[in-house]
Amino acid sequence: MGFFDKIRESLARTKQQFVGRFDEVVKRADAPESRSRPVDVETIEALEEALISADVGIAAADRIVATVRDRRGRGDSLRDLVKEEIRRILHDAERPAPDGHRPHVVMIVGVNGTGKTTTVGKLARLMKEEGKTPIICAADTFRAAAVEQLEIWAHRAGVDLIRTHGGSDPAAVVFDAIAAGKARQRDVVLVDTAGRLHTRVNLMTELDKIRRIAAREVEGAPHEVLLVLDATVGQNGLVQAREFMNAAGVNGIILTKLDGTAKGGIAIAIAHDLKLPIRYVGVGEAIDDLIPFSPDEYVDALFEEKW
Ligand code: GDP
């Protein structure tokens, strides 16, 4: 299956919930006799409701509705206006992935249970398929089980894993992994970090320490700090995200479990509210179930008329 088929399939539940309502709203407004008329209040309200039911969030739904109301009257269909505005919200949050010195250091952060460990394995595999030579660093030294899980994923992905044998200082493992990356001429170091310590302050202090070690060893590192967010958590994920953004320098999002929710509109809320690019989405539990996020594919899959 190609990436488009995968995103389409992962959005099946969201579509079931959203598309029926949306189609009903736009059908009336897009009928030939009403196209040049302003959109009535009832339609606007129904549109807003349909968007919020898909977890697009109040702020993004407001922006979409306001734009649609303003632009209507030039004969454009309501369907196309909504699609275009969603596309614009997603594109506005896009940034080119930072690129610079080697090895490229990517820190994966997020709370436990979001799919962090699984995602590191999938990402290593995806990068390998793109011709890169990643190495995985097990810096979540607090969860022995997590390190073992990660080892299994590294094996599946066919990449080396650097872990500690003894001491439990995550920054020291990161130091070792970067040294190994340099010695073995690997171009990416993927760092799995802890998702829970005794307190949030401890966690953020630890992430900061890892950042400082990485910065000392490779210029500009960590080049990417990707926050793993679980799509099934919905709007609460945005609260989580803000905490990590403030403390950990997050510059991109990986949205997991898109296949497990009818609230796939959360991608739009993330782009709108956090202004951070979504880099990848998790679409299942298998190793090849992580795909690069494309705003256009997402919008096309969500609004595809025949499916
Ligand atoms: P961690 O605690 O954040 O490291 O989370 P794990 O990587 O152990 O994942 C937690 C659970 O989420 C596991 O059962 C994974 O199989 C599942 N999971 C992770 N990513 C996805 C995804 O994209 N889709 C689905 N359906 N499940 C996922």
Tab-separated table of C-alpha atoms and ligand atoms in Angstrom:
chain	number	residue	atom	x	y	z
A	1	MET	CA	0.000	0.000	0.000
A	2	GLY	CA	1.211	3.493	-0.799
A	3	PHE	CA	1.190	6.359	1.704
A	4	PHE	CA	-2.059	7.749	0.315
A	5	ASP	CA	-3.892	4.454	0.730
A	6	LYS	CA	-2.606	4.199	4.262
A	7	ILE	CA	-3.698	7.644	5.332
A	8	ARG	CA	-7.054	7.063	3.682
A	9	GLU	CA	-7.521	3.815	5.546
A	10	SER	CA	-6.426	5.303	8.863
A	11	LEU	CA	-9.014	8.053	8.457
A	12	ALA	CA	-11.871	5.594	7.897
A	13	ARG	CA	-13.397	6.107	11.357
A	14	THR	CA	-13.071	9.861	11.181
A	15	LYS	CA	-14.752	9.828	7.798
A	16	GLN	CA	-17.592	7.666	9.015
A	17	GLN	CA	-18.285	10.169	11.734
A	18	PHE	CA	-17.636	13.356	9.794
A	19	VAL	CA	-18.309	12.948	6.093
A	20	GLY	CA	-22.014	12.096	6.395
A	21	ARG	CA	-22.703	15.208	8.437
A	22	PHE	CA	-20.494	17.372	6.294
A	23	ASP	CA	-22.066	16.167	3.047
A	24	GLU	CA	-25.502	16.930	4.371
A	25	VAL	CA	-24.488	20.464	5.318
A	26	VAL	CA	-22.839	21.292	2.024
A	27	LYS	CA	-25.388	19.590	-0.214
A	28	ARG	CA	-28.011	22.209	0.462
A	29	ALA	CA	-25.599	25.131	0.406
A	30	ASP	CA	-23.990	23.947	-2.821
A	31	ALA	CA	-27.219	23.390	-4.745
A	32	PRO	CA	-27.231	25.501	-7.954
A	33	GLU	CA	-29.978	27.843	-6.706
A	34	SER	CA	-28.175	28.687	-3.435
A	35	ARG	CA	-24.566	28.962	-4.611
A	36	SER	CA	-24.489	32.706	-5.036
A	37	ARG	CA	-26.340	33.376	-1.799
A	38	PRO	CA	-24.665	33.987	1.531
A	39	VAL	CA	-24.528	30.952	3.764
A	40	ASP	CA	-27.369	30.986	6.297
A	41	VAL	CA	-26.846	30.822	10.039
A	42	GLU	CA	-28.206	27.319	10.302
A	43	THR	CA	-25.699	26.007	7.782
A	44	ILE	CA	-22.833	27.786	9.502
A	45	GLU	CA	-23.810	26.264	12.824
A	46	ALA	CA	-24.167	22.786	11.368
A	47	LEU	CA	-20.789	23.127	9.666
A	48	GLU	CA	-19.139	24.235	12.879
A	49	GLU	CA	-20.695	21.315	14.732
A	50	ALA	CA	-19.523	18.803	12.158
A	51	LEU	CA	-15.976	20.171	12.384
A	52	ILE	CA	-15.917	20.143	16.172
A	53	SER	CA	-17.271	16.591	16.242
A	54	ALA	CA	-14.149	15.559	14.318
A	55	ASP	CA	-12.012	17.300	16.983
A	56	VAL	CA	-10.868	20.114	14.735
A	57	GLY	CA	-11.061	22.324	17.838
A	58	ILE	CA	-13.040	25.482	18.448
A	59	ALA	CA	-10.409	27.956	17.294
A	60	ALA	CA	-9.706	26.209	13.992
A	61	ALA	CA	-13.416	25.615	13.386
A	62	ASP	CA	-14.031	29.350	13.954
A	63	ARG	CA	-11.355	30.270	11.442
A	64	ILE	CA	-12.721	27.882	8.833
A	65	VAL	CA	-16.277	29.080	9.276
A	66	ALA	CA	-15.283	32.767	9.195
A	67	THR	CA	-13.320	32.328	5.973
A	68	VAL	CA	-16.086	30.378	4.338
A	69	ARG	CA	-18.585	33.087	5.232
A	70	ASP	CA	-16.341	35.825	3.826
A	71	ARG	CA	-15.469	34.138	0.562
A	72	ARG	CA	-18.852	32.812	-0.303
A	73	GLY	CA	-20.669	34.508	-3.137
A	74	ARG	CA	-18.093	34.087	-5.863
A	75	GLY	CA	-19.780	30.880	-6.899
A	76	ASP	CA	-17.325	28.682	-5.015
A	77	SER	CA	-18.798	25.585	-3.454
A	78	LEU	CA	-18.885	25.376	0.317
A	79	ARG	CA	-17.130	22.014	0.049
A	80	ASP	CA	-14.171	23.527	-1.794
A	81	LEU	CA	-13.950	26.542	0.501
A	82	VAL	CA	-13.754	24.333	3.585
A	83	LYS	CA	-11.198	22.015	2.001
A	84	GLU	CA	-9.055	24.933	0.914
A	85	GLU	CA	-9.062	26.583	4.311
A	86	ILE	CA	-8.107	23.338	6.059
A	87	ARG	CA	-5.322	22.867	3.547
A	88	ARG	CA	-4.131	26.402	4.273
A	89	ILE	CA	-4.116	25.831	8.052
A	90	LEU	CA	-2.008	22.696	7.605
A	91	HIS	CA	0.355	24.328	5.114
A	92	ASP	CA	0.831	27.388	7.330
A	93	ALA	CA	2.312	25.150	10.037
A	94	GLU	CA	4.719	23.389	7.659
A	95	ARG	CA	8.443	24.057	7.938
A	96	PRO	CA	11.258	22.321	6.144
A	97	ALA	CA	12.859	19.741	8.444
A	98	PRO	CA	16.068	21.202	9.885
A	99	ASP	CA	19.156	19.882	8.202
A	100	GLY	CA	22.775	20.434	9.087
A	101	HIS	CA	25.656	18.666	10.682
A	102	ARG	CA	25.994	14.903	10.894
A	103	PRO	CA	24.945	12.835	12.612
A	104	HIS	CA	21.489	14.371	12.529
A	105	VAL	CA	20.161	14.021	16.076
A	106	VAL	CA	16.426	13.462	16.543
A	107	MET	CA	14.976	13.369	20.055
A	108	ILE	CA	11.639	11.660	20.462
A	109	VAL	CA	9.681	12.990	23.458
A	110	GLY	CA	6.197	12.475	24.864
A	111	VAL	CA	4.329	10.833	27.697
A	112	ASN	CA	4.313	7.056	28.139
A	113	GLY	CA	1.607	5.174	26.326
A	114	THR	CA	1.440	7.518	23.340
A	115	GLY	CA	3.364	5.029	21.203
A	116	LYS	CA	6.840	6.475	21.603
A	117	THR	CA	8.806	3.204	21.647
A	118	THR	CA	6.907	1.752	18.715
A	119	THR	CA	7.323	4.986	16.790
A	120	VAL	CA	11.100	5.045	17.226
A	121	GLY	CA	11.262	1.557	15.688
A	122	LYS	CA	8.965	2.490	12.816
A	123	LEU	CA	10.856	5.704	12.180
A	124	ALA	CA	14.194	3.861	12.030
A	125	ARG	CA	12.697	1.547	9.449
A	126	LEU	CA	11.222	4.406	7.393
A	127	MET	CA	14.530	6.268	7.419
A	128	LYS	CA	16.358	3.157	6.288
A	129	GLU	CA	13.943	2.852	3.406
A	130	GLU	CA	14.767	6.437	2.507
A	131	GLY	CA	18.422	5.413	2.263
A	132	LYS	CA	19.530	6.764	5.633
A	133	THR	CA	21.614	4.879	8.205
A	134	PRO	CA	20.005	5.485	11.612
A	135	ILE	CA	21.182	4.276	14.974
A	136	ILE	CA	18.806	4.104	17.972
A	137	CYS	CA	19.677	5.417	21.411
A	138	ALA	CA	17.756	3.980	24.384
A	139	ALA	CA	17.751	6.996	26.695
A	140	ASP	CA	14.606	5.986	28.575
A	141	THR	CA	16.785	4.220	31.107
A	142	PHE	CA	14.084	4.275	33.769
A	143	ARG	CA	11.872	1.690	32.138
A	144	ALA	CA	13.797	-1.552	31.709
A	145	ALA	CA	10.828	-3.004	29.861
A	146	ALA	CA	10.856	-0.072	27.456
A	147	VAL	CA	14.522	-0.681	26.619
A	148	GLU	CA	13.742	-4.324	25.913
A	149	GLN	CA	10.803	-3.355	23.715
A	150	LEU	CA	13.002	-0.909	21.906
A	151	GLU	CA	15.598	-3.601	21.356
A	152	ILE	CA	12.972	-5.758	19.669
A	153	TRP	CA	11.953	-2.857	17.443
A	154	ALA	CA	15.564	-2.048	16.574
A	155	HIS	CA	16.036	-5.669	15.579
A	156	ARG	CA	12.915	-5.598	13.409
A	157	ALA	CA	14.083	-2.404	11.759
A	158	GLY	CA	17.551	-3.871	11.285
A	159	VAL	CA	19.400	-1.034	13.031
A	160	ASP	CA	21.876	-0.865	15.918
A	161	LEU	CA	20.737	0.116	19.376
A	162	ILE	CA	22.931	1.803	21.937
A	163	ARG	CA	21.881	1.163	25.512
A	164	THR	CA	23.386	1.392	28.924
A	165	HIS	CA	24.579	-1.643	30.799
A	166	GLY	CA	24.633	-0.543	34.381
A	167	GLY	CA	24.511	3.197	35.080
A	168	SER	CA	21.280	4.978	34.408
A	169	ASP	CA	22.283	8.433	33.262
A	170	PRO	CA	20.346	9.049	30.055
A	171	ALA	CA	22.650	11.874	28.954
A	172	ALA	CA	25.612	9.477	29.156
A	173	VAL	CA	23.835	7.032	26.821
A	174	VAL	CA	23.175	9.860	24.409
A	175	PHE	CA	26.858	10.744	24.526
A	176	ASP	CA	27.733	7.103	23.742
A	177	ALA	CA	25.195	6.886	20.927
A	178	ILE	CA	26.493	10.031	19.238
A	179	ALA	CA	30.069	8.739	19.559
A	180	ALA	CA	28.977	5.403	18.058
A	181	GLY	CA	27.111	7.234	15.298
A	182	LYS	CA	30.244	9.155	14.406
A	183	ALA	CA	32.535	6.107	14.607
A	184	ARG	CA	30.200	3.960	12.491
A	185	GLN	CA	29.452	6.848	10.123
A	186	ARG	CA	25.709	6.798	10.693
A	187	ASP	CA	23.779	9.798	9.515
A	188	VAL	CA	20.955	9.817	12.100
A	189	VAL	CA	20.826	9.212	15.865
A	190	LEU	CA	17.260	8.568	17.056
A	191	VAL	CA	16.962	9.167	20.787
A	192	ASP	CA	14.095	7.589	22.717
A	193	THR	CA	13.590	9.592	25.917
A	194	ALA	CA	11.686	9.005	29.147
A	195	GLY	CA	8.007	9.877	29.242
A	196	ARG	CA	7.578	9.979	32.959
A	197	LEU	CA	9.730	10.744	35.968
A	198	HIS	CA	8.760	11.482	39.556
A	199	THR	CA	7.767	14.975	38.607
A	200	ARG	CA	7.336	16.996	35.439
A	201	VAL	CA	10.212	19.188	36.601
A	202	ASN	CA	12.531	16.159	36.780
A	203	LEU	CA	11.473	15.038	33.347
A	204	MET	CA	12.045	18.442	31.790
A	205	THR	CA	15.401	18.807	33.553
A	206	GLU	CA	16.470	15.477	32.150
A	207	LEU	CA	15.386	16.368	28.611
A	208	ASP	CA	17.312	19.596	28.942
A	209	LYS	CA	20.423	17.725	30.031
A	210	ILE	CA	20.161	15.444	26.997
A	211	ARG	CA	19.799	18.508	24.777
A	212	ARG	CA	22.927	20.077	26.235
A	213	ILE	CA	25.024	16.940	25.781
A	214	ALA	CA	23.816	16.551	22.194
A	215	ALA	CA	24.588	20.227	21.459
A	216	ARG	CA	28.097	19.820	22.773
A	217	GLU	CA	28.780	16.778	20.578
A	218	VAL	CA	27.202	17.849	17.267
A	219	GLU	CA	26.660	21.396	16.063
A	220	GLY	CA	22.996	22.374	16.092
A	221	ALA	CA	21.910	19.168	17.858
A	222	PRO	CA	19.297	18.100	18.667
A	223	HIS	CA	18.271	19.090	15.157
A	224	GLU	CA	14.769	17.810	15.665
A	225	VAL	CA	12.730	17.350	18.828
A	226	LEU	CA	9.618	15.446	17.837
A	227	LEU	CA	6.720	15.188	20.244
A	228	VAL	CA	4.669	12.021	20.018
A	229	LEU	CA	0.964	12.750	20.462
A	230	ASP	CA	-1.734	10.103	20.671
A	231	ALA	CA	-4.621	11.074	18.367
A	232	THR	CA	-7.115	9.180	20.527
A	233	VAL	CA	-6.432	11.544	23.446
A	234	GLY	CA	-7.974	14.418	21.497
A	235	GLN	CA	-7.848	18.008	22.717
A	236	ASN	CA	-6.110	17.023	25.983
A	237	GLY	CA	-3.082	16.179	23.882
A	238	LEU	CA	-2.756	19.888	23.117
A	239	VAL	CA	-2.313	20.681	26.807
A	240	GLN	CA	0.401	18.027	26.993
A	241	ALA	CA	1.997	19.452	23.888
A	242	ARG	CA	2.236	22.953	25.333
A	243	GLU	CA	4.132	21.713	28.377
A	244	PHE	CA	6.682	19.946	26.210
A	245	MET	CA	6.929	22.838	23.774
A	246	ASN	CA	7.826	25.250	26.532
A	247	ALA	CA	10.400	23.044	28.190
A	248	ALA	CA	11.821	20.702	25.559
A	249	GLY	CA	12.103	22.861	22.423
A	250	VAL	CA	9.743	20.693	20.388
A	251	ASN	CA	9.867	21.563	16.687
A	252	GLY	CA	7.644	18.906	15.169
A	253	ILE	CA	4.853	16.445	15.921
A	254	ILE	CA	4.359	12.749	15.333
A	255	LEU	CA	0.661	11.950	15.553
A	256	THR	CA	0.100	8.283	16.459
A	257	LYS	CA	-2.979	6.033	16.405
A	258	LEU	CA	-4.770	8.011	13.726
A	259	ASP	CA	-6.294	4.663	12.763
A	260	GLY	CA	-7.819	4.241	16.221
A	261	THR	CA	-10.021	7.308	16.398
A	262	ALA	CA	-12.979	9.060	14.811
A	263	LYS	CA	-11.385	12.331	15.904
A	264	GLY	CA	-8.766	12.559	13.177
A	265	GLY	CA	-9.500	16.269	12.829
A	266	ILE	CA	-7.054	16.706	15.725
A	267	ALA	CA	-4.343	17.112	13.069
A	268	ILE	CA	-6.008	20.387	12.088
A	269	ALA	CA	-6.235	21.541	15.721
A	270	ILE	CA	-2.534	20.784	16.199
A	271	ALA	CA	-1.476	22.763	13.151
A	272	HIS	CA	-3.765	25.663	13.996
A	273	ASP	CA	-3.241	25.934	17.752
A	274	LEU	CA	0.386	24.853	18.122
A	275	LYS	CA	1.726	26.117	14.777
A	276	LEU	CA	3.969	23.071	14.634
A	277	PRO	CA	4.396	20.871	11.582
A	278	ILE	CA	3.153	17.304	11.766
A	279	ARG	CA	6.087	15.288	10.452
A	280	TYR	CA	4.736	11.736	10.607
A	281	VAL	CA	1.537	9.896	11.429
A	282	GLY	CA	1.118	6.456	12.972
A	283	VAL	CA	-1.527	4.452	11.150
A	284	GLY	CA	-1.302	1.036	12.845
A	285	GLU	CA	0.792	-1.250	14.998
A	286	ALA	CA	3.070	-2.795	12.369
A	287	ILE	CA	6.580	-1.619	11.586
A	288	ASP	CA	5.604	-0.008	8.283
A	289	ASP	CA	2.632	1.809	9.812
A	290	LEU	CA	4.324	5.185	10.070
A	291	ILE	CA	4.093	7.553	7.142
A	292	PRO	CA	5.398	11.030	6.374
A	293	PHE	CA	2.574	13.522	6.806
A	294	SER	CA	1.405	15.414	3.753
A	295	PRO	CA	-1.255	18.123	4.208
A	296	ASP	CA	-2.554	17.578	0.690
A	297	GLU	CA	-2.889	13.825	1.065
A	298	TYR	CA	-4.584	14.265	4.412
A	299	VAL	CA	-7.160	16.699	3.021
A	300	ASP	CA	-7.723	14.662	-0.136
A	301	ALA	CA	-8.194	11.475	1.897
A	302	LEU	CA	-10.555	13.132	4.363
A	303	PHE	CA	-12.794	14.685	1.726
A	304	GLU	CA	-12.542	12.031	-0.932
A	305	GLU	CA	-16.043	11.581	-2.245
A	306	LYS	CA	-15.914	7.947	-3.278
A	307	TRP	CA	-14.467	5.570	-0.725
B	1	GDP	P1	5.147	4.201	24.812
B	1	GDP	O1	4.767	3.858	26.224
B	1	GDP	O2	4.822	5.614	24.510
B	1	GDP	O3	6.545	3.841	24.478
B	1	GDP	O4	4.152	3.380	23.880
B	1	GDP	P2	4.335	2.041	23.043
B	1	GDP	O5	5.232	2.254	21.891
B	1	GDP	O6	4.639	0.912	23.956
B	1	GDP	O7	2.856	1.891	22.448
B	1	GDP	C1	1.704	1.795	23.247
B	1	GDP	C2	0.620	1.034	22.487
B	1	GDP	O8	0.181	1.811	21.380
B	1	GDP	C3	1.109	-0.289	21.880
B	1	GDP	O9	0.109	-1.253	22.057
B	1	GDP	C4	1.295	0.030	20.408
B	1	GDP	O10	1.114	-1.088	19.570
B	1	GDP	C5	0.202	1.047	20.192
B	1	GDP	N1	0.466	1.948	19.041
B	1	GDP	C6	1.547	2.730	18.810
B	1	GDP	N2	1.404	3.432	17.666
B	1	GDP	C7	0.205	3.076	17.134
B	1	GDP	C8	-0.532	3.467	15.953
B	1	GDP	O11	-0.122	4.300	15.137
B	1	GDP	N3	-1.747	2.870	15.772
B	1	GDP	C9	-2.252	1.952	16.658
B	1	GDP	N4	-3.459	1.439	16.383
B	1	GDP	N5	-1.605	1.591	17.771
B	1	GDP	C10	-0.385	2.133	18.019
